mmCIF file of C-alpha atoms in Angstrom:
data_model
loop_
_atom_site.group_PDB
_atom_site.id
_atom_site.type_symbol
_atom_site.label_atom_id
_atom_site.label_comp_id
_atom_site.label_asym_id
_atom_site.label_seq_id
_atom_site.Cartn_x
_atom_site.Cartn_y
_atom_site.Cartn_z
ATOM 1 C CA UNK A 16 22.562 -7.654 -10.372
ATOM 2 C CA UNK A 17 21.872 -7.515 -6.663
ATOM 3 C CA UNK A 18 18.114 -8.181 -6.203
ATOM 4 C CA UNK A 19 18.039 -6.423 -2.831
ATOM 5 C CA UNK A 20 19.637 -3.342 -4.350
ATOM 6 C CA UNK A 21 17.124 -3.470 -7.193
ATOM 7 C CA UNK A 22 14.244 -3.673 -4.718
ATOM 8 C CA UNK A 23 15.591 -0.612 -2.947
ATOM 9 C CA UNK A 24 15.966 1.398 -6.132
ATOM 10 C CA UNK A 25 12.487 0.565 -7.423
ATOM 11 C CA UNK A 26 10.262 0.332 -4.397
ATOM 12 C CA UNK A 27 11.737 2.105 -1.417
ATOM 13 C CA UNK A 28 13.790 5.110 -2.427
ATOM 14 C CA UNK A 29 10.747 6.540 -4.176
ATOM 15 C CA UNK A 30 8.727 6.456 -0.980
ATOM 16 C CA UNK A 31 11.347 8.624 0.695
ATOM 17 C CA UNK A 32 12.058 11.043 -2.144
ATOM 18 C CA UNK A 33 8.759 11.307 -4.018
ATOM 19 C CA UNK A 34 6.341 9.616 -6.358
ATOM 20 C CA UNK A 35 7.842 6.760 -8.365
ATOM 21 C CA UNK A 36 6.957 7.177 -12.046
ATOM 22 C CA UNK A 37 8.544 3.866 -13.063
ATOM 23 C CA UNK A 38 5.708 1.934 -14.809
ATOM 24 C CA UNK A 39 6.178 -1.205 -12.692
ATOM 25 C CA UNK A 40 6.279 0.565 -9.330
ATOM 26 C CA UNK A 41 3.448 0.217 -6.782
ATOM 27 C CA UNK A 42 2.884 3.988 -6.930
ATOM 28 C CA UNK A 43 2.437 4.048 -10.681
ATOM 29 C CA UNK A 44 0.267 0.938 -10.812
ATOM 30 C CA UNK A 45 -1.981 2.168 -8.010
ATOM 31 C CA UNK A 46 -2.370 5.589 -9.613
ATOM 32 C CA UNK A 47 -3.542 4.013 -12.854
ATOM 33 C CA UNK A 48 -6.282 2.141 -11.009
ATOM 34 C CA UNK A 49 -7.934 5.358 -9.804
ATOM 35 C CA UNK A 50 -10.515 7.220 -11.880
ATOM 36 C CA UNK A 51 -10.341 10.975 -12.292
ATOM 37 C CA UNK A 52 -12.510 13.330 -10.228
ATOM 38 C CA UNK A 53 -13.106 10.898 -7.368
ATOM 39 C CA UNK A 54 -12.811 11.060 -3.578
ATOM 40 C CA UNK A 55 -9.715 9.297 -2.233
ATOM 41 C CA UNK A 56 -8.594 8.478 1.311
ATOM 42 C CA UNK A 57 -4.800 8.057 1.414
ATOM 43 C CA UNK A 58 -3.886 6.098 4.550
ATOM 44 C CA UNK A 59 -0.306 6.773 5.614
ATOM 45 C CA UNK A 60 -0.044 9.615 3.119
ATOM 46 C CA UNK A 61 3.487 10.659 4.216
ATOM 47 C CA UNK A 62 4.365 14.018 2.615
ATOM 48 C CA UNK A 63 1.560 13.849 0.072
ATOM 49 C CA UNK A 64 3.438 12.431 -2.910
ATOM 50 C CA UNK A 65 0.495 10.324 -4.056
ATOM 51 C CA UNK A 66 -1.969 13.115 -3.338
ATOM 52 C CA UNK A 67 0.013 15.469 -5.563
ATOM 53 C CA UNK A 68 -0.419 13.100 -8.507
ATOM 54 C CA UNK A 69 -4.079 12.486 -7.698
ATOM 55 C CA UNK A 70 -4.688 16.232 -7.723
ATOM 56 C CA UNK A 71 -3.657 16.250 -11.376
ATOM 57 C CA UNK A 72 -6.570 13.874 -12.011
ATOM 58 C CA UNK A 73 -8.979 16.194 -10.261
ATOM 59 C CA UNK A 74 -9.323 13.906 -7.248
ATOM 60 C CA UNK A 75 -10.242 15.194 -3.797
ATOM 61 C CA UNK A 76 -7.748 13.618 -1.385
ATOM 62 C CA UNK A 77 -7.996 13.198 2.371
ATOM 63 C CA UNK A 78 -4.827 11.964 4.059
ATOM 64 C CA UNK A 79 -4.076 10.199 7.323
ATOM 65 C CA UNK A 80 -0.546 10.621 8.706
ATOM 66 C CA UNK A 81 0.816 10.328 12.243
ATOM 67 C CA UNK A 82 4.079 12.221 11.652
ATOM 68 C CA UNK A 83 3.445 15.918 12.250
ATOM 69 C CA UNK A 84 6.145 17.253 9.915
ATOM 70 C CA UNK A 85 5.056 14.970 7.093
ATOM 71 C CA UNK A 86 1.426 15.935 7.671
ATOM 72 C CA UNK A 87 2.305 19.626 7.350
ATOM 73 C CA UNK A 88 3.812 18.994 3.916
ATOM 74 C CA UNK A 89 0.938 16.738 2.875
ATOM 75 C CA UNK A 90 -1.540 19.553 3.494
ATOM 76 C CA UNK A 91 -0.203 21.245 0.367
ATOM 77 C CA UNK A 92 -1.779 18.455 -1.686
ATOM 78 C CA UNK A 93 -4.646 17.143 0.463
ATOM 79 C CA UNK A 94 -7.969 18.805 1.139
ATOM 80 C CA UNK A 95 -7.659 17.504 4.694
ATOM 81 C CA UNK A 96 -4.985 15.656 6.669
ATOM 82 C CA UNK A 97 -5.901 13.799 9.843
ATOM 83 C CA UNK A 98 -2.945 13.422 12.192
ATOM 84 C CA UNK A 99 -3.554 10.062 13.802
ATOM 85 C CA UNK A 100 -1.766 6.809 14.596
ATOM 86 C CA UNK A 101 -3.510 4.194 12.479
ATOM 87 C CA UNK A 102 -2.251 1.340 14.665
ATOM 88 C CA UNK A 103 -4.985 2.005 17.218
ATOM 89 C CA UNK A 104 -7.574 3.549 14.954
ATOM 90 C CA UNK A 105 -11.178 3.135 16.095
ATOM 91 C CA UNK A 106 -12.973 5.767 14.045
ATOM 92 C CA UNK A 107 -12.395 8.815 11.843
ATOM 93 C CA UNK A 108 -14.019 12.268 11.828
ATOM 94 C CA UNK A 109 -15.296 11.569 8.321
ATOM 95 C CA UNK A 110 -18.567 10.695 6.634
ATOM 96 C CA UNK A 111 -19.089 6.945 6.369
ATOM 97 C CA UNK A 112 -19.480 5.511 2.873
ATOM 98 C CA UNK A 113 -17.972 8.653 1.340
ATOM 99 C CA UNK A 114 -14.801 7.556 -0.447
ATOM 100 C CA UNK A 115 -14.584 6.108 -3.941
ATOM 101 C CA UNK A 116 -11.106 4.783 -3.143
ATOM 102 C CA UNK A 117 -9.156 4.032 -0.006
ATOM 103 C CA UNK A 118 -5.457 3.435 -0.632
ATOM 104 C CA UNK A 119 -2.961 1.790 1.733
ATOM 105 C CA UNK A 120 0.377 1.732 -0.069
ATOM 106 C CA UNK A 121 3.201 0.043 1.858
ATOM 107 C CA UNK A 122 1.314 0.508 5.112
ATOM 108 C CA UNK A 123 -0.225 -2.726 6.397
ATOM 109 C CA UNK A 124 3.074 -4.543 6.927
ATOM 110 C CA UNK A 125 4.035 -1.887 9.494
ATOM 111 C CA UNK A 126 1.076 -2.703 11.757
ATOM 112 C CA UNK A 127 0.678 -5.414 14.374
ATOM 113 C CA UNK A 128 -3.067 -5.704 13.623
ATOM 114 C CA UNK A 129 -3.717 -4.578 10.050
ATOM 115 C CA UNK A 130 -7.031 -6.429 10.131
ATOM 116 C CA UNK A 131 -8.322 -4.006 12.762
ATOM 117 C CA UNK A 132 -7.442 -1.013 10.576
ATOM 118 C CA UNK A 133 -9.072 -2.540 7.499
ATOM 119 C CA UNK A 134 -12.265 -3.277 9.395
ATOM 120 C CA UNK A 135 -12.473 0.378 10.452
ATOM 121 C CA UNK A 136 -11.635 1.716 6.983
ATOM 122 C CA UNK A 137 -14.332 -0.438 5.407
ATOM 123 C CA UNK A 138 -17.002 1.808 6.932
ATOM 124 C CA UNK A 139 -15.741 4.832 5.006
ATOM 125 C CA UNK A 140 -15.712 3.179 1.574
ATOM 126 C CA UNK A 141 -18.711 3.725 -0.686
ATOM 127 C CA UNK A 142 -20.826 0.754 -1.754
ATOM 128 C CA UNK A 143 -19.144 0.703 -5.175
ATOM 129 C CA UNK A 144 -15.779 1.945 -3.920
ATOM 130 C CA UNK A 145 -12.453 0.132 -4.045
ATOM 131 C CA UNK A 146 -9.713 -0.537 -1.538
ATOM 132 C CA UNK A 147 -6.240 -0.496 -3.124
ATOM 133 C CA UNK A 148 -3.398 -2.032 -1.124
ATOM 134 C CA UNK A 149 0.278 -2.675 -1.860
ATOM 135 C CA UNK A 150 2.098 -5.310 0.199
ATOM 136 C CA UNK A 151 5.684 -6.648 -0.115
ATOM 137 C CA UNK A 152 5.992 -10.304 -1.138
ATOM 138 C CA UNK A 153 7.844 -12.336 1.505
ATOM 139 C CA UNK A 154 7.613 -15.433 -0.734
ATOM 140 C CA UNK A 155 9.965 -13.985 -3.356
ATOM 141 C CA UNK A 156 12.736 -16.396 -4.326
ATOM 142 C CA UNK A 157 15.635 -14.754 -2.462
ATOM 143 C CA UNK A 158 13.709 -14.848 0.814
ATOM 144 C CA UNK A 159 12.902 -18.540 0.310
ATOM 145 C CA UNK A 160 16.549 -19.301 -0.398
ATOM 146 C CA UNK A 161 17.640 -17.429 2.700
ATOM 147 C CA UNK A 162 15.258 -19.451 4.867
ATOM 148 C CA UNK A 163 16.426 -22.669 3.224
ATOM 149 C CA UNK A 164 19.914 -21.918 4.507
ATOM 150 C CA UNK A 165 18.688 -20.867 7.932
ATOM 151 C CA UNK A 166 18.875 -17.102 7.414
ATOM 152 C CA UNK A 167 16.322 -14.382 8.097
ATOM 153 C CA UNK A 168 18.251 -11.148 8.244
ATOM 154 C CA UNK A 169 16.442 -7.842 8.588
ATOM 155 C CA UNK A 170 17.562 -4.986 6.345
ATOM 156 C CA UNK A 171 16.933 -1.276 5.917
ATOM 157 C CA UNK A 172 14.685 -1.883 2.918
ATOM 158 C CA UNK A 173 12.681 -4.541 1.105
ATOM 159 C CA UNK A 174 10.189 -7.133 2.299
ATOM 160 C CA UNK A 175 12.133 -7.847 5.497
ATOM 161 C CA UNK A 176 12.732 -4.252 6.472
ATOM 162 C CA UNK A 177 13.347 -3.569 10.149
ATOM 163 C CA UNK A 178 10.168 -1.527 10.223
ATOM 164 C CA UNK A 179 7.924 -4.401 9.168
ATOM 165 C CA UNK A 180 5.889 -6.175 11.833
ATOM 166 C CA UNK A 181 3.936 -8.493 9.532
ATOM 167 C CA UNK A 182 4.915 -10.482 6.451
ATOM 168 C CA UNK A 183 2.646 -11.547 3.608
ATOM 169 C CA UNK A 184 2.445 -13.754 0.551
ATOM 170 C CA UNK A 185 -0.104 -13.441 -2.237
ATOM 171 C CA UNK A 186 -2.316 -15.946 -0.416
ATOM 172 C CA UNK A 187 -2.082 -14.458 3.072
ATOM 173 C CA UNK A 188 -2.550 -10.888 1.849
ATOM 174 C CA UNK A 189 -5.755 -12.010 0.136
ATOM 175 C CA UNK A 190 -6.869 -13.752 3.317
ATOM 176 C CA UNK A 191 -6.186 -10.578 5.304
ATOM 177 C CA UNK A 192 -8.517 -8.511 3.140
ATOM 178 C CA UNK A 193 -11.195 -11.188 2.898
ATOM 179 C CA UNK A 194 -11.143 -11.681 6.664
ATOM 180 C CA UNK A 195 -11.658 -7.941 7.110
ATOM 181 C CA UNK A 196 -14.856 -7.823 5.073
ATOM 182 C CA UNK A 197 -13.601 -7.340 1.514
ATOM 183 C CA UNK A 198 -13.917 -9.238 -1.751
ATOM 184 C CA UNK A 199 -10.790 -9.397 -3.928
ATOM 185 C CA UNK A 200 -11.368 -8.050 -7.436
ATOM 186 C CA UNK A 201 -7.825 -8.055 -8.782
ATOM 187 C CA UNK A 202 -4.253 -8.837 -7.764
ATOM 188 C CA UNK A 203 -1.438 -7.180 -9.719
ATOM 189 C CA UNK A 204 2.239 -8.143 -9.171
ATOM 190 C CA UNK A 205 5.026 -5.592 -9.390
ATOM 191 C CA UNK A 206 8.400 -6.485 -10.854
ATOM 192 C CA UNK A 207 10.438 -6.709 -14.020
ATOM 193 C CA UNK A 208 9.349 -8.244 -17.299
ATOM 194 C CA UNK A 209 6.829 -10.889 -18.289
ATOM 195 C CA UNK A 210 8.395 -13.537 -16.037
ATOM 196 C CA UNK A 211 6.369 -12.219 -13.100
ATOM 197 C CA UNK A 212 3.233 -13.327 -14.959
ATOM 198 C CA UNK A 213 4.507 -16.895 -15.065
ATOM 199 C CA UNK A 214 6.183 -17.270 -11.675
ATOM 200 C CA UNK A 215 4.264 -14.610 -9.771
ATOM 201 C CA UNK A 216 4.781 -15.883 -6.237
ATOM 202 C CA UNK A 217 8.529 -16.294 -6.755
ATOM 203 C CA UNK A 218 9.338 -13.122 -8.662
ATOM 204 C CA UNK A 219 6.929 -10.358 -7.612
ATOM 205 C CA UNK A 220 8.435 -7.655 -5.418
ATOM 206 C CA UNK A 221 5.003 -6.634 -4.200
ATOM 207 C CA UNK A 222 1.325 -7.261 -4.818
ATOM 208 C CA UNK A 223 -1.282 -4.613 -5.562
ATOM 209 C CA UNK A 224 -4.665 -5.833 -4.336
ATOM 210 C CA UNK A 225 -7.935 -4.243 -5.397
ATOM 211 C CA UNK A 226 -10.999 -5.113 -3.340
ATOM 212 C CA UNK A 227 -14.565 -4.029 -2.679
ATOM 213 C CA UNK A 228 -16.796 -4.325 0.376
ATOM 214 C CA UNK A 229 -18.581 -7.620 0.928
#
């Protein structure tokens, strides 16, 4: 089995076509961390795939999306969509401390300064709220092997996608959140089978991090 192909099938195609209902996908895992009837800020909401599922739980979803066409579609599922580039975000036209959850799914690796975004978002999370982030794992075994043989080839999908500006391991993703004013509550790997529980850093496709404000 081609691990890169598997990564594409599980983690990337779903982001383009819709919500991924596979139980080990970042979408599915993140959804199951969110309580019903809560206020959610979906950062990089795309066409509103996650918001559509959250609506079924009675959640009130606000989205942020810079692509105009995607934002138009997301409005079908979000109470509000803010069209804004999150790379240079300084503030939002929203009430501070309002959201029970802020989700950033497959977003932070696309930014040159994800720490700046997280610091801004922190202001809009309630005192008991949770930040939920999914980040690809650059320390997965095939990436380590490639580096061992002097290769670092960008692809159209996966942890070393051409669209990624930053790369993270379990450790550095935790440091990113902690350095931005959050306390890590839980880290959940995504992947196949129980082996990811034993060799997490080597086998996880991505990490789901759950954090609260310091």
